[in-house]
PDB file of C-alpha atoms in Angstrom:
ATOM      1  CA  MET N 990      -1.328  42.115  10.965  1.00  0.00           C
ATOM      2  CA  SER N 991      -0.357  38.993  12.909  1.00  0.00           C
ATOM      3  CA  ALA N 992      -2.128  35.670  12.420  1.00  0.00           C
ATOM      4  CA  PRO N 993      -4.729  34.529  14.965  1.00  0.00           C
ATOM      5  CA  LEU N 994      -3.224  32.798  18.003  1.00  0.00           C
ATOM      6  CA  TYR N 995      -4.605  29.369  17.065  1.00  0.00           C
ATOM      7  CA  ARG N 996      -2.863  29.595  13.674  1.00  0.00           C
ATOM      8  CA  GLN N 997       0.402  30.603  15.342  1.00  0.00           C
ATOM      9  CA  ILE N 998       0.113  27.572  17.633  1.00  0.00           C
ATOM     10  CA  ALA N 999      -0.790  25.317  14.680  1.00  0.00           C
ATOM     11  CA  HIS N1000       2.378  26.551  12.956  1.00  0.00           C
ATOM     12  CA  LYS N1001       4.490  25.684  16.019  1.00  0.00           C
ATOM     13  CA  ILE N1002       2.929  22.224  16.248  1.00  0.00           C
ATOM     14  CA  ARG N1003       3.568  21.723  12.529  1.00  0.00           C
ATOM     15  CA  GLU N1004       7.233  22.565  13.105  1.00  0.00           C
ATOM     16  CA  GLU N1005       7.409  19.972  15.901  1.00  0.00           C
ATOM     17  CA  ILE N1006       6.095  17.339  13.477  1.00  0.00           C
ATOM     18  CA  GLU N1007       8.253  18.347  10.501  1.00  0.00           C
ATOM     19  CA  SER N1008      11.400  18.463  12.645  1.00  0.00           C
ATOM     20  CA  GLY N1009      10.706  14.921  13.862  1.00  0.00           C
ATOM     21  CA  ASN N1010      10.280  15.896  17.508  1.00  0.00           C
ATOM     22  CA  TRP N1011       6.794  14.410  17.323  1.00  0.00           C
ATOM     23  CA  LYS N1012       6.985  11.042  15.547  1.00  0.00           C
ATOM     24  CA  GLU N1013       4.533   9.596  13.044  1.00  0.00           C
ATOM     25  CA  GLY N1014       1.930   7.407  14.728  1.00  0.00           C
ATOM     26  CA  GLU N1015       2.623   8.781  18.213  1.00  0.00           C
ATOM     27  CA  ALA N1016       0.083  10.584  20.394  1.00  0.00           C
ATOM     28  CA  ILE N1017       0.614  14.322  20.796  1.00  0.00           C
ATOM     29  CA  PRO N1018       0.581  15.956  24.272  1.00  0.00           C
ATOM     30  CA  THR N1019      -2.806  16.505  25.912  1.00  0.00           C
ATOM     31  CA  GLU N1020      -4.820  19.704  25.472  1.00  0.00           C
ATOM     32  CA  LYS N1021      -4.014  20.597  29.073  1.00  0.00           C
ATOM     33  CA  HIS N1022      -0.279  20.199  28.464  1.00  0.00           C
ATOM     34  CA  LEU N1023      -0.406  22.192  25.206  1.00  0.00           C
ATOM     35  CA  SER N1024      -2.499  24.888  26.868  1.00  0.00           C
ATOM     36  CA  GLU N1025       0.223  25.341  29.494  1.00  0.00           C
ATOM     37  CA  GLN N1026       3.055  25.067  26.966  1.00  0.00           C
ATOM     38  CA  TYR N1027       1.668  27.754  24.672  1.00  0.00           C
ATOM     39  CA  SER N1028      -0.076  29.879  27.342  1.00  0.00           C
ATOM     40  CA  ALA N1029      -3.394  29.585  25.549  1.00  0.00           C
ATOM     41  CA  SER N1030      -6.902  28.455  26.399  1.00  0.00           C
ATOM     42  CA  ARG N1031      -7.953  24.898  25.638  1.00  0.00           C
ATOM     43  CA  VAL N1032     -10.497  26.296  23.144  1.00  0.00           C
ATOM     44  CA  THR N1033      -7.598  27.896  21.221  1.00  0.00           C
ATOM     45  CA  ILE N1034      -5.616  24.637  21.364  1.00  0.00           C
ATOM     46  CA  ARG N1035      -8.629  22.756  19.997  1.00  0.00           C
ATOM     47  CA  GLN N1036      -8.833  25.222  17.087  1.00  0.00           C
ATOM     48  CA  ALA N1037      -5.139  24.717  16.318  1.00  0.00           C
ATOM     49  CA  ILE N1038      -5.516  20.921  16.416  1.00  0.00           C
ATOM     50  CA  LYS N1039      -8.642  21.097  14.233  1.00  0.00           C
ATOM     51  CA  CYS N1040      -6.652  23.085  11.687  1.00  0.00           C
ATOM     52  CA  LEU N1041      -3.956  20.388  11.537  1.00  0.00           C
ATOM     53  CA  VAL N1042      -6.510  17.567  11.404  1.00  0.00           C
ATOM     54  CA  GLU N1043      -7.997  19.254   8.326  1.00  0.00           C
ATOM     55  CA  GLU N1044      -4.488  19.393   6.835  1.00  0.00           C
ATOM     56  CA  ASN N1045      -4.199  15.646   7.517  1.00  0.00           C
ATOM     57  CA  MET N1046      -1.130  16.133   9.739  1.00  0.00           C
ATOM     58  CA  LEU N1047      -3.011  14.959  12.826  1.00  0.00           C
ATOM     59  CA  LYS N1048      -5.813  12.474  13.344  1.00  0.00           C
ATOM     60  CA  ARG N1049      -8.241  12.083  16.221  1.00  0.00           C
ATOM     61  CA  VAL N1050      -8.970   8.590  17.546  1.00  0.00           C
ATOM     62  CA  GLN N1051     -12.219   8.339  19.498  1.00  0.00           C
ATOM     63  CA  GLY N1052     -11.568   7.608  23.160  1.00  0.00           C
ATOM     64  CA  SER N1053      -7.813   7.494  22.661  1.00  0.00           C
ATOM     65  CA  GLY N1054      -6.435  10.905  21.736  1.00  0.00           C
ATOM     66  CA  THR N1055      -4.846  12.797  18.861  1.00  0.00           C
ATOM     67  CA  TYR N1056      -1.990  11.298  16.871  1.00  0.00           C
ATOM     68  CA  VAL N1057       0.545  12.419  14.300  1.00  0.00           C
ATOM     69  CA  ASN N1058      -0.631  11.043  10.984  1.00  0.00           C
ATOM     70  CA  GLU N1059       1.641   8.617   9.212  1.00  0.00           C
ATOM     71  CA  LYS N1060       2.528   9.704   5.699  1.00  0.00           C
ATOM     72  CA  LYS N1061       0.876   7.767   2.911  1.00  0.00           C
ATOM     73  CA  ILE N1062       3.100   5.616   0.762  1.00  0.00           C
ATOM     74  CA  GLU N1063       3.424   7.067  -2.726  1.00  0.00           C
ATOM     75  CA  HIS N1064       2.872   4.397  -5.359  1.00  0.00           C
ATOM     76  CA  ASN N1065       4.035   5.394  -8.836  1.00  0.00           C
ATOM     77  CA  ILE N1066       2.127   3.245 -11.322  1.00  0.00           C
ATOM     78  CA  PHE N1067       4.623   4.215 -14.035  1.00  0.00           C
ATOM     79  CA  GLU N1068       7.359   2.304 -12.191  1.00  0.00           C
ATOM     80  CA  LEU N1069       7.191  -1.487 -12.058  1.00  0.00           C
ATOM     81  CA  GLN N1070       8.339  -2.249  -8.522  1.00  0.00           C
ATOM     82  CA  SER N1071       7.524  -5.078  -6.197  1.00  0.00           C
ATOM     83  CA  PHE N1072       6.058  -4.333  -2.773  1.00  0.00           C
ATOM     84  CA  THR N1073       9.348  -5.510  -1.261  1.00  0.00           C
ATOM     85  CA  GLU N1074      11.384  -3.097  -3.406  1.00  0.00           C
ATOM     86  CA  GLU N1075       8.983  -0.250  -2.658  1.00  0.00           C
ATOM     87  CA  MET N1076       9.160  -0.757   1.115  1.00  0.00           C
ATOM     88  CA  ARG N1077      12.938  -1.172   1.200  1.00  0.00           C
ATOM     89  CA  GLN N1078      13.327   2.165  -0.578  1.00  0.00           C
ATOM     90  CA  LEU N1079      11.452   3.645   2.393  1.00  0.00           C
ATOM     91  CA  ASN N1080      13.745   1.814   4.850  1.00  0.00           C
ATOM     92  CA  LYS N1081      10.908  -0.482   5.879  1.00  0.00           C
ATOM     93  CA  GLU N1082      11.238  -4.255   6.053  1.00  0.00           C
ATOM     94  CA  PRO N1083       8.138  -5.949   4.601  1.00  0.00           C
ATOM     95  CA  VAL N1084       6.712  -9.310   5.637  1.00  0.00           C
ATOM     96  CA  ASN N1085       4.786 -11.537   3.230  1.00  0.00           C
ATOM     97  CA  HIS N1086       2.176 -13.736   4.858  1.00  0.00           C
ATOM     98  CA  VAL N1087       1.109 -16.429   2.388  1.00  0.00           C
ATOM     99  CA  ILE N1088      -2.580 -17.092   3.057  1.00  0.00           C
ATOM    100  CA  ASN N1089      -3.185 -19.461   0.149  1.00  0.00           C
ATOM    101  CA  PHE N1090      -0.819 -21.376  -2.145  1.00  0.00           C
ATOM    102  CA  GLN N1091      -2.237 -23.969  -4.511  1.00  0.00           C
ATOM    103  CA  MET N1092      -2.183 -25.322  -8.039  1.00  0.00           C
ATOM    104  CA  ILE N1093      -5.485 -24.741  -9.821  1.00  0.00           C
ATOM    105  CA  THR N1094      -7.188 -24.726 -13.197  1.00  0.00           C
ATOM    106  CA  PRO N1095      -7.602 -21.015 -13.964  1.00  0.00           C
ATOM    107  CA  SER N1096     -10.828 -19.317 -14.953  1.00  0.00           C
ATOM    108  CA  ASP N1097     -11.269 -18.586 -18.654  1.00  0.00           C
ATOM    109  CA  TYR N1098     -10.548 -14.914 -17.905  1.00  0.00           C
ATOM    110  CA  VAL N1099      -7.176 -15.635 -16.254  1.00  0.00           C
ATOM    111  CA  ARG N1100      -6.282 -18.281 -18.847  1.00  0.00           C
ATOM    112  CA  GLU N1101      -6.881 -15.837 -21.711  1.00  0.00           C
ATOM    113  CA  ILE N1102      -4.775 -13.095 -20.075  1.00  0.00           C
ATOM    114  CA  LEU N1103      -1.907 -15.551 -19.496  1.00  0.00           C
ATOM    115  CA  GLN N1104      -2.396 -16.899 -23.050  1.00  0.00           C
ATOM    116  CA  LEU N1105      -2.470 -20.490 -21.844  1.00  0.00           C
ATOM    117  CA  PRO N1106      -3.892 -23.530 -23.667  1.00  0.00           C
ATOM    118  CA  ASP N1107      -6.880 -25.395 -22.233  1.00  0.00           C
ATOM    119  CA  GLY N1108      -5.962 -27.633 -19.312  1.00  0.00           C
ATOM    120  CA  GLU N1109      -2.834 -25.678 -18.354  1.00  0.00           C
ATOM    121  CA  LYS N1110      -2.453 -25.255 -14.574  1.00  0.00           C
ATOM    122  CA  VAL N1111      -1.457 -22.137 -12.678  1.00  0.00           C
ATOM    123  CA  PHE N1112      -0.218 -21.409  -9.196  1.00  0.00           C
ATOM    124  CA  TYR N1113      -2.690 -19.268  -7.275  1.00  0.00           C
ATOM    125  CA  ILE N1114      -1.148 -17.375  -4.362  1.00  0.00           C
ATOM    126  CA  ARG N1115      -2.858 -14.985  -1.967  1.00  0.00           C
ATOM    127  CA  ARG N1116      -0.431 -12.908   0.102  1.00  0.00           C
ATOM    128  CA  GLN N1117      -0.987 -10.416   2.875  1.00  0.00           C
ATOM    129  CA  ARG N1118       1.791  -7.807   2.730  1.00  0.00           C
ATOM    130  CA  LEU N1119       2.660  -6.295   6.111  1.00  0.00           C
ATOM    131  CA  VAL N1120       4.971  -3.625   7.529  1.00  0.00           C
ATOM    132  CA  ASP N1121       5.435  -3.338  11.310  1.00  0.00           C
ATOM    133  CA  ASP N1122       2.663  -5.956  11.760  1.00  0.00           C
ATOM    134  CA  THR N1123       0.220  -3.718   9.865  1.00  0.00           C
ATOM    135  CA  PRO N1124      -1.399  -5.101   6.682  1.00  0.00           C
ATOM    136  CA  TYR N1125      -0.912  -2.709   3.770  1.00  0.00           C
ATOM    137  CA  VAL N1126      -1.731  -4.793   0.722  1.00  0.00           C
ATOM    138  CA  LEU N1127      -3.547  -8.005  -0.201  1.00  0.00           C
ATOM    139  CA  GLU N1128      -2.371  -9.657  -3.408  1.00  0.00           C
ATOM    140  CA  ASP N1129      -3.840 -12.454  -5.527  1.00  0.00           C
ATOM    141  CA  THR N1130      -1.335 -13.740  -8.103  1.00  0.00           C
ATOM    142  CA  TYR N1131      -1.615 -16.325 -10.883  1.00  0.00           C
ATOM    143  CA  LEU N1132       1.604 -17.777 -12.359  1.00  0.00           C
ATOM    144  CA  PRO N1133       1.864 -20.558 -15.016  1.00  0.00           C
ATOM    145  CA  VAL N1134       3.108 -23.840 -13.540  1.00  0.00           C
ATOM    146  CA  THR N1135       5.045 -24.749 -16.707  1.00  0.00           C
ATOM    147  CA  MET N1136       6.947 -21.456 -16.500  1.00  0.00           C
ATOM    148  CA  PHE N1137       7.745 -21.680 -12.773  1.00  0.00           C
ATOM    149  CA  PRO N1138       7.721 -25.407 -11.874  1.00  0.00           C
ATOM    150  CA  ASP N1139       9.884 -24.934  -8.771  1.00  0.00           C
ATOM    151  CA  LEU N1140       7.719 -22.172  -7.251  1.00  0.00           C
ATOM    152  CA  SER N1141       7.055 -22.806  -3.555  1.00  0.00           C
ATOM    153  CA  TYR N1142       5.388 -21.405  -0.461  1.00  0.00           C
ATOM    154  CA  GLN N1143       8.819 -20.425   0.857  1.00  0.00           C
ATOM    155  CA  ILE N1144       9.717 -18.530  -2.319  1.00  0.00           C
ATOM    156  CA  MET N1145       6.445 -16.578  -2.215  1.00  0.00           C
ATOM    157  CA  SER N1146       7.152 -15.646   1.398  1.00  0.00           C
ATOM    158  CA  GLY N1147       9.920 -13.504  -0.091  1.00  0.00           C
ATOM    159  CA  SER N1148      10.081 -11.299  -3.177  1.00  0.00           C
ATOM    160  CA  LYS N1149       8.313 -12.677  -6.255  1.00  0.00           C
ATOM    161  CA  TYR N1150      10.322 -10.482  -8.631  1.00  0.00           C
ATOM    162  CA  ASP N1151      13.638 -11.401  -6.961  1.00  0.00           C
ATOM    163  CA  TYR N1152      12.781 -15.044  -7.583  1.00  0.00           C
ATOM    164  CA  ILE N1153      11.847 -14.433 -11.232  1.00  0.00           C
ATOM    165  CA  GLU N1154      14.798 -12.222 -12.134  1.00  0.00           C
ATOM    166  CA  GLN N1155      17.600 -13.402  -9.849  1.00  0.00           C
ATOM    167  CA  MET N1156      16.818 -17.085  -9.316  1.00  0.00           C
ATOM    168  CA  ARG N1157      15.182 -17.856 -12.667  1.00  0.00           C
ATOM    169  CA  GLY N1158      17.225 -15.355 -14.716  1.00  0.00           C
ATOM    170  CA  MET N1159      14.187 -13.956 -16.528  1.00  0.00           C
ATOM    171  CA  LYS N1160      14.061 -10.243 -17.348  1.00  0.00           C
ATOM    172  CA  ILE N1161      10.804  -8.401 -16.677  1.00  0.00           C
ATOM    173  CA  LYS N1162       9.937  -5.658 -19.188  1.00  0.00           C
ATOM    174  CA  GLU N1163       6.662  -4.041 -18.096  1.00  0.00           C
ATOM    175  CA  SER N1164       3.172  -4.436 -16.716  1.00  0.00           C
ATOM    176  CA  PHE N1165      -0.248  -3.244 -17.832  1.00  0.00           C
ATOM    177  CA  GLN N1166      -2.382  -1.958 -14.968  1.00  0.00           C
ATOM    178  CA  GLU N1167      -5.970  -0.917 -14.358  1.00  0.00           C
ATOM    179  CA  VAL N1168      -6.837   0.977 -11.152  1.00  0.00           C
ATOM    180  CA  ILE N1169     -10.377   0.541  -9.795  1.00  0.00           C
ATOM    181  CA  PRO N1170     -11.898   2.059  -6.623  1.00  0.00           C
ATOM    182  CA  ILE N1171     -14.037  -0.548  -4.855  1.00  0.00           C
ATOM    183  CA  LEU N1172     -15.680  -1.481  -1.591  1.00  0.00           C
ATOM    184  CA  PRO N1173     -13.920  -4.627  -0.323  1.00  0.00           C
ATOM    185  CA  GLU N1174     -15.598  -7.985   0.081  1.00  0.00           C
ATOM    186  CA  GLU N1175     -15.636  -9.388   3.613  1.00  0.00           C
ATOM    187  CA  GLU N1176     -12.548 -11.608   3.198  1.00  0.00           C
ATOM    188  CA  VAL N1177     -10.501  -8.778   1.668  1.00  0.00           C
ATOM    189  CA  ALA N1178     -11.620  -6.301   4.346  1.00  0.00           C
ATOM    190  CA  THR N1179     -10.717  -8.744   7.104  1.00  0.00           C
ATOM    191  CA  SER N1180      -7.246  -9.358   5.633  1.00  0.00           C
ATOM    192  CA  LEU N1181      -6.618  -5.589   5.496  1.00  0.00           C
ATOM    193  CA  SER N1182      -8.120  -4.973   8.977  1.00  0.00           C
ATOM    194  CA  LEU N1183     -10.760  -2.713   7.460  1.00  0.00           C
ATOM    195  CA  ASP N1184     -14.498  -2.222   7.658  1.00  0.00           C
ATOM    196  CA  GLU N1185     -16.374  -3.318   4.520  1.00  0.00           C
ATOM    197  CA  SER N1186     -17.677   0.244   4.127  1.00  0.00           C
ATOM    198  CA  THR N1187     -14.122   1.623   3.703  1.00  0.00           C
ATOM    199  CA  PRO N1188     -13.234   2.256   0.036  1.00  0.00           C
ATOM    200  CA  ILE N1189      -9.985   0.733  -1.230  1.00  0.00           C
ATOM    201  CA  LEU N1190      -8.065   0.713  -4.503  1.00  0.00           C
ATOM    202  CA  LYS N1191      -7.746  -2.415  -6.603  1.00  0.00           C
ATOM    203  CA  ILE N1192      -5.132  -2.855  -9.330  1.00  0.00           C
ATOM    204  CA  GLN N1193      -5.566  -5.539 -11.976  1.00  0.00           C
ATOM    205  CA  LEU N1194      -2.327  -6.131 -13.831  1.00  0.00           C
ATOM    206  CA  HIS N1195      -0.502  -8.486 -16.116  1.00  0.00           C
ATOM    207  CA  SER N1196       3.249  -8.399 -16.694  1.00  0.00           C
ATOM    208  CA  ILE N1197       5.436  -9.458 -19.599  1.00  0.00           C
ATOM    209  CA  PHE N1198       9.037 -10.406 -20.356  1.00  0.00           C
ATOM    210  CA  PHE N1199      11.083  -8.709 -23.069  1.00  0.00           C
ATOM    211  CA  ASP N1200      10.030 -11.381 -25.573  1.00  0.00           C
ATOM    212  CA  GLY N1201       6.365 -10.457 -24.990  1.00  0.00           C
ATOM    213  CA  THR N1202       5.506 -13.533 -22.899  1.00  0.00           C
ATOM    214  CA  VAL N1203       2.833 -12.837 -20.286  1.00  0.00           C
ATOM    215  CA  PHE N1204       4.083 -14.412 -17.067  1.00  0.00           C
ATOM    216  CA  GLU N1205       1.702 -13.187 -14.340  1.00  0.00           C
ATOM    217  CA  TYR N1206      -1.773 -11.901 -13.654  1.00  0.00           C
ATOM    218  CA  SER N1207      -2.405 -10.208 -10.308  1.00  0.00           C
ATOM    219  CA  GLU N1208      -5.213  -8.474  -8.473  1.00  0.00           C
ATOM    220  CA  ILE N1209      -3.826  -6.216  -5.744  1.00  0.00           C
ATOM    221  CA  TYR N1210      -5.867  -4.495  -3.031  1.00  0.00           C
ATOM    222  CA  PHE N1211      -4.385  -1.333  -1.495  1.00  0.00           C
ATOM    223  CA  LYS N1212      -5.534   0.364   1.720  1.00  0.00           C
ATOM    224  CA  SER N1213      -6.488   3.882   0.660  1.00  0.00           C
ATOM    225  CA  ASP N1214      -5.520   5.291   4.070  1.00  0.00           C
ATOM    226  CA  GLU N1215      -1.946   4.020   3.629  1.00  0.00           C
ATOM    227  CA  TYR N1216      -1.394   4.667  -0.077  1.00  0.00           C
ATOM    228  CA  LYS N1217      -1.641   7.485  -2.559  1.00  0.00           C
ATOM    229  CA  PHE N1218      -1.172   6.935  -6.278  1.00  0.00           C
ATOM    230  CA  LYS N1219       1.061   9.197  -8.341  1.00  0.00           C
ATOM    231  CA  LEU N1220       0.469   9.735 -12.039  1.00  0.00           C
ATOM    232  CA  ARG N1221       2.315  11.867 -14.557  1.00  0.00           C
ATOM    233  CA  ALA N1222       0.466  13.443 -17.472  1.00  0.00           C
ATOM    234  CA  SER N1223       2.010  15.261 -20.405  1.00  0.00           C
ATOM    235  CA  ARG N1224       0.489  17.070 -23.325  1.00  0.00           C
ATOM    236  CA  PRO N1225       0.754  15.347 -26.715  1.00  0.00           C
TER     237      PRO N1225
END
């Protein structure tokens, strides 16, 4: 028994996407065009498109049309990679927009995580991380001034981990991360071009060198429509 016509058409459209004939982020042909191409009614075409929207291969944009969904970036929390490293692995060139760079007295919470004495200053940096002019991530980072006295706005416009490991010659061992689903505050939502009602993922992390020294504390906000998080679980 053959599949219903709309499923056959959905399969053909899926092949167009998977073969790369229809590119991620591009609008698909109109219902009228697809109706003529596949010799089917527009009702049948709508059913096929609905099927692929439910599979998250297509997305409808009100008043604009139907587009091929862009694949979510897979973030493996068991691998300590910078945003720059992660994007370059995907053949994407990231841009770091430094929104805030200043020397501050940290809160007690940040000071305790960084294991700093009273009165010790930190650099606070807020960066908007973009790919193809689209904001993907907002990052708040705290770094001890005594550990990185030459840190600058220009350095933080590039890769933080490249600076630490290649320029400073310090070897990063690991980070400890906590993932929290949240609704963004207004400033965070604006920086990520989101509505405040859109849930996002927040990671709170601190990282250490091989000698156990804590060198950073960061709070990172990920757009949930651009990212998916991969975890690996094994039985004890």
